[in-house]
PDB file of C-alpha atoms in Angstrom:
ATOM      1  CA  UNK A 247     123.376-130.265 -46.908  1.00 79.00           C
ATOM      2  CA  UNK A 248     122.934-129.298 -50.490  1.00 84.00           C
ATOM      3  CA  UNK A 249     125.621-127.646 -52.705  1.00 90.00           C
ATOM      4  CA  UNK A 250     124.312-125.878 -55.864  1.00 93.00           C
ATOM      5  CA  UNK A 251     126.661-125.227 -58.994  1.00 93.00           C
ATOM      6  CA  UNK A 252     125.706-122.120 -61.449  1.00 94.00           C
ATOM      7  CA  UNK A 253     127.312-121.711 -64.584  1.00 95.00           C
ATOM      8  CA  UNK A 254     126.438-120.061 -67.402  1.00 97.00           C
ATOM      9  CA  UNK A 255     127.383-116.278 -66.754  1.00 96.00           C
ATOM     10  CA  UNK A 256     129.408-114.259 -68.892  1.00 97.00           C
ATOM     11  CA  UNK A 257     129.323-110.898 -70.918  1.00 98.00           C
ATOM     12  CA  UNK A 258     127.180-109.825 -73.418  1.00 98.00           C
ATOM     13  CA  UNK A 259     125.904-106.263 -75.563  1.00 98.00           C
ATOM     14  CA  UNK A 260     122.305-105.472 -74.938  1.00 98.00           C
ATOM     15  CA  UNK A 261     119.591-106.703 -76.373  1.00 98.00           C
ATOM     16  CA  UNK A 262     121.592-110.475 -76.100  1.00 98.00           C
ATOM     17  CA  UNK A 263     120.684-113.809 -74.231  1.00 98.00           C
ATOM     18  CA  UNK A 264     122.150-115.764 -71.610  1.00 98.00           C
ATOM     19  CA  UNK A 265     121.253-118.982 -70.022  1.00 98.00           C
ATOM     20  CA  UNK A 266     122.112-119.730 -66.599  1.00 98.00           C
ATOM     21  CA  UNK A 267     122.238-123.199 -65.087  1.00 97.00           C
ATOM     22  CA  UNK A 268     122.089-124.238 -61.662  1.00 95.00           C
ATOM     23  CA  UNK A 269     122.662-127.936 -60.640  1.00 93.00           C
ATOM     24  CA  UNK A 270     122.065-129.211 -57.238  1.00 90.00           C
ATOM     25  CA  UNK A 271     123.633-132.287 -55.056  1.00 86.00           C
ATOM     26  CA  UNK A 272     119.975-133.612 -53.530  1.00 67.00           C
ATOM     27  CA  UNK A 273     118.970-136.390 -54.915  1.00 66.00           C
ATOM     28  CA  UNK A 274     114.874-135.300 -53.350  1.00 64.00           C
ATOM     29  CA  UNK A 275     115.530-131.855 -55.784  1.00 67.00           C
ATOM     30  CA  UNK A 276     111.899-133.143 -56.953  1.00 71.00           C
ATOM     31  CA  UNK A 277     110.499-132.046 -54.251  1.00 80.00           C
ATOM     32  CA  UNK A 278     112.325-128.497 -53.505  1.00 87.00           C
ATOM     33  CA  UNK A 279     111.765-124.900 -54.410  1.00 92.00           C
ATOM     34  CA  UNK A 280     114.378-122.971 -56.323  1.00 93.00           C
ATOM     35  CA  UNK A 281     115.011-119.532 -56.888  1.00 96.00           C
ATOM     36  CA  UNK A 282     117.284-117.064 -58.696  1.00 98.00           C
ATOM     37  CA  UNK A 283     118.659-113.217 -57.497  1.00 98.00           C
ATOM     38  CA  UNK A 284     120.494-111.009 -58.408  1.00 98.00           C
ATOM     39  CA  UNK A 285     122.874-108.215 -56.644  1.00 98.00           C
ATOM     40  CA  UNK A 286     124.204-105.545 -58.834  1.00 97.00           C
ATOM     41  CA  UNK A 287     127.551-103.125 -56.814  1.00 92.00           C
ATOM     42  CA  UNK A 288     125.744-100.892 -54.282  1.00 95.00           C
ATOM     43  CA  UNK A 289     122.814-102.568 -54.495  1.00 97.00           C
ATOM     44  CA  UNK A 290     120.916-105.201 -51.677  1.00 97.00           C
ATOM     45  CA  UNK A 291     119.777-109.042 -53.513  1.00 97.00           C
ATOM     46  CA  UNK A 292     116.961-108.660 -55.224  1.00 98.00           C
ATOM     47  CA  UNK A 293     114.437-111.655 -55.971  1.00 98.00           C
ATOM     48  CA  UNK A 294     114.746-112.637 -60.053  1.00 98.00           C
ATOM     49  CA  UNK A 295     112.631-115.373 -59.957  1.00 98.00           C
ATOM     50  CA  UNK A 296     111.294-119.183 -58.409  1.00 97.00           C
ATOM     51  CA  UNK A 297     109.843-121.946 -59.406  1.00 95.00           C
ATOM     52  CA  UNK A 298     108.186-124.408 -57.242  1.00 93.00           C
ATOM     53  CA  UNK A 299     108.207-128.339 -57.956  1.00 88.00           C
ATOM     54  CA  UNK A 300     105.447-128.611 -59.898  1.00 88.00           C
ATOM     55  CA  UNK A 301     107.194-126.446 -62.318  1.00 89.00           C
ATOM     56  CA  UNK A 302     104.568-123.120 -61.271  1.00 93.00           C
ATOM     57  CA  UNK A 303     106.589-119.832 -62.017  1.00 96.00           C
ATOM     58  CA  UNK A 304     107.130-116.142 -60.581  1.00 97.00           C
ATOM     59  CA  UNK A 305     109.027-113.606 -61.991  1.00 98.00           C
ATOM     60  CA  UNK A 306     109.676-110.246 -61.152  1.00 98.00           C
ATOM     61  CA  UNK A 307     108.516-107.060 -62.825  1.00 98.00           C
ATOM     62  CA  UNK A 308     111.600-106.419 -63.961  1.00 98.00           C
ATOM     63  CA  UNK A 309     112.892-109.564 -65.963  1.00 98.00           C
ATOM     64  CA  UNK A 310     108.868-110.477 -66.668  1.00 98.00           C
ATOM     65  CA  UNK A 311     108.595-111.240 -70.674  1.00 97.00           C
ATOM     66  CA  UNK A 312     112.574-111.406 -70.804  1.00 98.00           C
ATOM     67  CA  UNK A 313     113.603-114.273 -68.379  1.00 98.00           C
ATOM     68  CA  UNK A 314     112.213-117.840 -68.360  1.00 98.00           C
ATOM     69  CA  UNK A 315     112.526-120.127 -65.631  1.00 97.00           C
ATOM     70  CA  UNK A 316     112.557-123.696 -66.578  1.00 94.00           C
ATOM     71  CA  UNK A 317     113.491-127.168 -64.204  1.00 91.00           C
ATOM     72  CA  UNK A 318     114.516-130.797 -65.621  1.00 90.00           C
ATOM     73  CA  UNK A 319     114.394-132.806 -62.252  1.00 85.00           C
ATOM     74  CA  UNK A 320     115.803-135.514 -64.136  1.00 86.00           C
ATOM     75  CA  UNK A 321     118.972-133.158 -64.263  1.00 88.00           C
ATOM     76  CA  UNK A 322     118.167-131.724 -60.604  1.00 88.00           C
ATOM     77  CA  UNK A 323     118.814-128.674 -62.735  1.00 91.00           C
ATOM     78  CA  UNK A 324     116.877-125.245 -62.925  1.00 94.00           C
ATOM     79  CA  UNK A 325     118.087-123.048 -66.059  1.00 97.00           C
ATOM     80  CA  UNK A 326     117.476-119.324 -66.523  1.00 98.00           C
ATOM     81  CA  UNK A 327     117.345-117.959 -69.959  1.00 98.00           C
ATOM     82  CA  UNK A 328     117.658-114.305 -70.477  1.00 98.00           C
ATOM     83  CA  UNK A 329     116.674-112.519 -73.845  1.00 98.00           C
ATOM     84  CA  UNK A 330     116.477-109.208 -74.466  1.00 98.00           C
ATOM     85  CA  UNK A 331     119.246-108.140 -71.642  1.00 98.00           C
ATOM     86  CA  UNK A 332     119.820-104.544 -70.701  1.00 98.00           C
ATOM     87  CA  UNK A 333     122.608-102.865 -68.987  1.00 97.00           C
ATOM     88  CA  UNK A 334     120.576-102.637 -65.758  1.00 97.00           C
ATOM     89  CA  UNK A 335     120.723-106.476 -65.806  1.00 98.00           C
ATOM     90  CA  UNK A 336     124.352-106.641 -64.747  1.00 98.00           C
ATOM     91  CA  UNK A 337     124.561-108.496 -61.814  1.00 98.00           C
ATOM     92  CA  UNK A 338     126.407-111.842 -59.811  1.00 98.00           C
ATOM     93  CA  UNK A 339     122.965-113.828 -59.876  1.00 98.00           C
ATOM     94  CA  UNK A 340     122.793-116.464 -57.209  1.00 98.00           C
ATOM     95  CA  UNK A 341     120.717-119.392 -57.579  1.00 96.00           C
ATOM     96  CA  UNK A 342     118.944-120.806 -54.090  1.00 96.00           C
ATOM     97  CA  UNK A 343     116.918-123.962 -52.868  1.00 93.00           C
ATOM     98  CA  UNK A 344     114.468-124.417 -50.028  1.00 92.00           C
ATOM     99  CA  UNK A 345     113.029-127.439 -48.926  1.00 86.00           C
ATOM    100  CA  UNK A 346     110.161-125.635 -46.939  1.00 87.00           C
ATOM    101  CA  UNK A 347     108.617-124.202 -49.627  1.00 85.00           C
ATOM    102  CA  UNK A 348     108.397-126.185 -52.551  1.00 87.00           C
ATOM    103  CA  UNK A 349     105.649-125.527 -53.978  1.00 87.00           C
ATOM    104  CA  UNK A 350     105.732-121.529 -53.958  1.00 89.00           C
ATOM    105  CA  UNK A 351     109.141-121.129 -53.022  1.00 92.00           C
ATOM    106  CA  UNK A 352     109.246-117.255 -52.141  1.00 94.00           C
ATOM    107  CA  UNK A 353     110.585-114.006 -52.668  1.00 96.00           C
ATOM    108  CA  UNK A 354     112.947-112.935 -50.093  1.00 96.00           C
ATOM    109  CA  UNK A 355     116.321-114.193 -48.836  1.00 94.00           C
ATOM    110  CA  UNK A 356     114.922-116.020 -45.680  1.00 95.00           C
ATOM    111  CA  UNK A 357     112.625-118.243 -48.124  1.00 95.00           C
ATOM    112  CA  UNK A 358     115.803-119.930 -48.936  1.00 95.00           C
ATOM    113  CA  UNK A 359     118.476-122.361 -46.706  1.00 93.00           C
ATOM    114  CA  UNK A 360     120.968-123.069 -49.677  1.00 92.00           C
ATOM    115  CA  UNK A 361     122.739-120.673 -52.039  1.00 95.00           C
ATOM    116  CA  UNK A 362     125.425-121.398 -54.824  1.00 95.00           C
ATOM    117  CA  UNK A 363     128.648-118.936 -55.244  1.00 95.00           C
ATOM    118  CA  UNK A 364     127.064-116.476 -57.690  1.00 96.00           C
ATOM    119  CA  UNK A 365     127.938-116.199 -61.400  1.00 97.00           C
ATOM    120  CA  UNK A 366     128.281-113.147 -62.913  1.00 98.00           C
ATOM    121  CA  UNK A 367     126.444-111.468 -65.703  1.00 98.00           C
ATOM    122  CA  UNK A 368     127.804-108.366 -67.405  1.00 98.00           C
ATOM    123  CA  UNK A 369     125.482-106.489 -69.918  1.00 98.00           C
ATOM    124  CA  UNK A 370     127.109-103.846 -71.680  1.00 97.00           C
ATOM    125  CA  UNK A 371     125.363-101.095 -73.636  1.00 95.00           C
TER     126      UNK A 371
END
């Protein structure tokens, strides 16, 4: 079992930054994949963006050039820093690990066996 803390979230006018953190139990985080999405109200969970444990990174359309995706493995921590935010990026954003896929972790939900809570990020215009 691995739990994963996020923190980080919090309101913000556009055009701001954020940094979201997500810390996980494992002590083996080296060797798993870890992902971010987001779900806005109304809206399914949407892939944000992975990074596998070499430290190789995806991103989606939406956030590319905005978000960056970094890990310290040292930490077992992934953070997410957002620049640039727009109203469209209010969302709870949920950070997830998977141990079968650690080098290219994925983009759906089923890539994934561990989620944390969800933090949420509020962008006003």
């Amino acid at each position: 079992q691995v739990q994963l803390e996020e923190s980080g979230g919090g309101s913000v006018q556009a055009g701001g930054s954020l940094r979201l953190s997500c810390a996980a139990s494992k002590r083996t985080f080296t060797s798993y994949g870890m992902g971010w999405f987001r779900q806005a109200p109304g809206k399914e969970r949407e892939f944000v963006a992975h990074v596998g444990w070499s430290g190789l990174t995806n991103y989606a359309d939406s956030v590319k050039g905005r978000f960056t995706l970094s890990r310290d493995n040292a930490r077992n921590t992934v953070y997410l820093q957002m620049n640039s935010l727009k109203p469209a990026d209010t969302a709870v954003y949920y950070c997830a690990i998977t141990p079968r896929r650690a080098e290219i972790p994925g983009t759906t939900d089923n890539d994934y066996d561990y989620w944390g809570q969800g933090t949420q990020v509020t962008v006003s215009s």
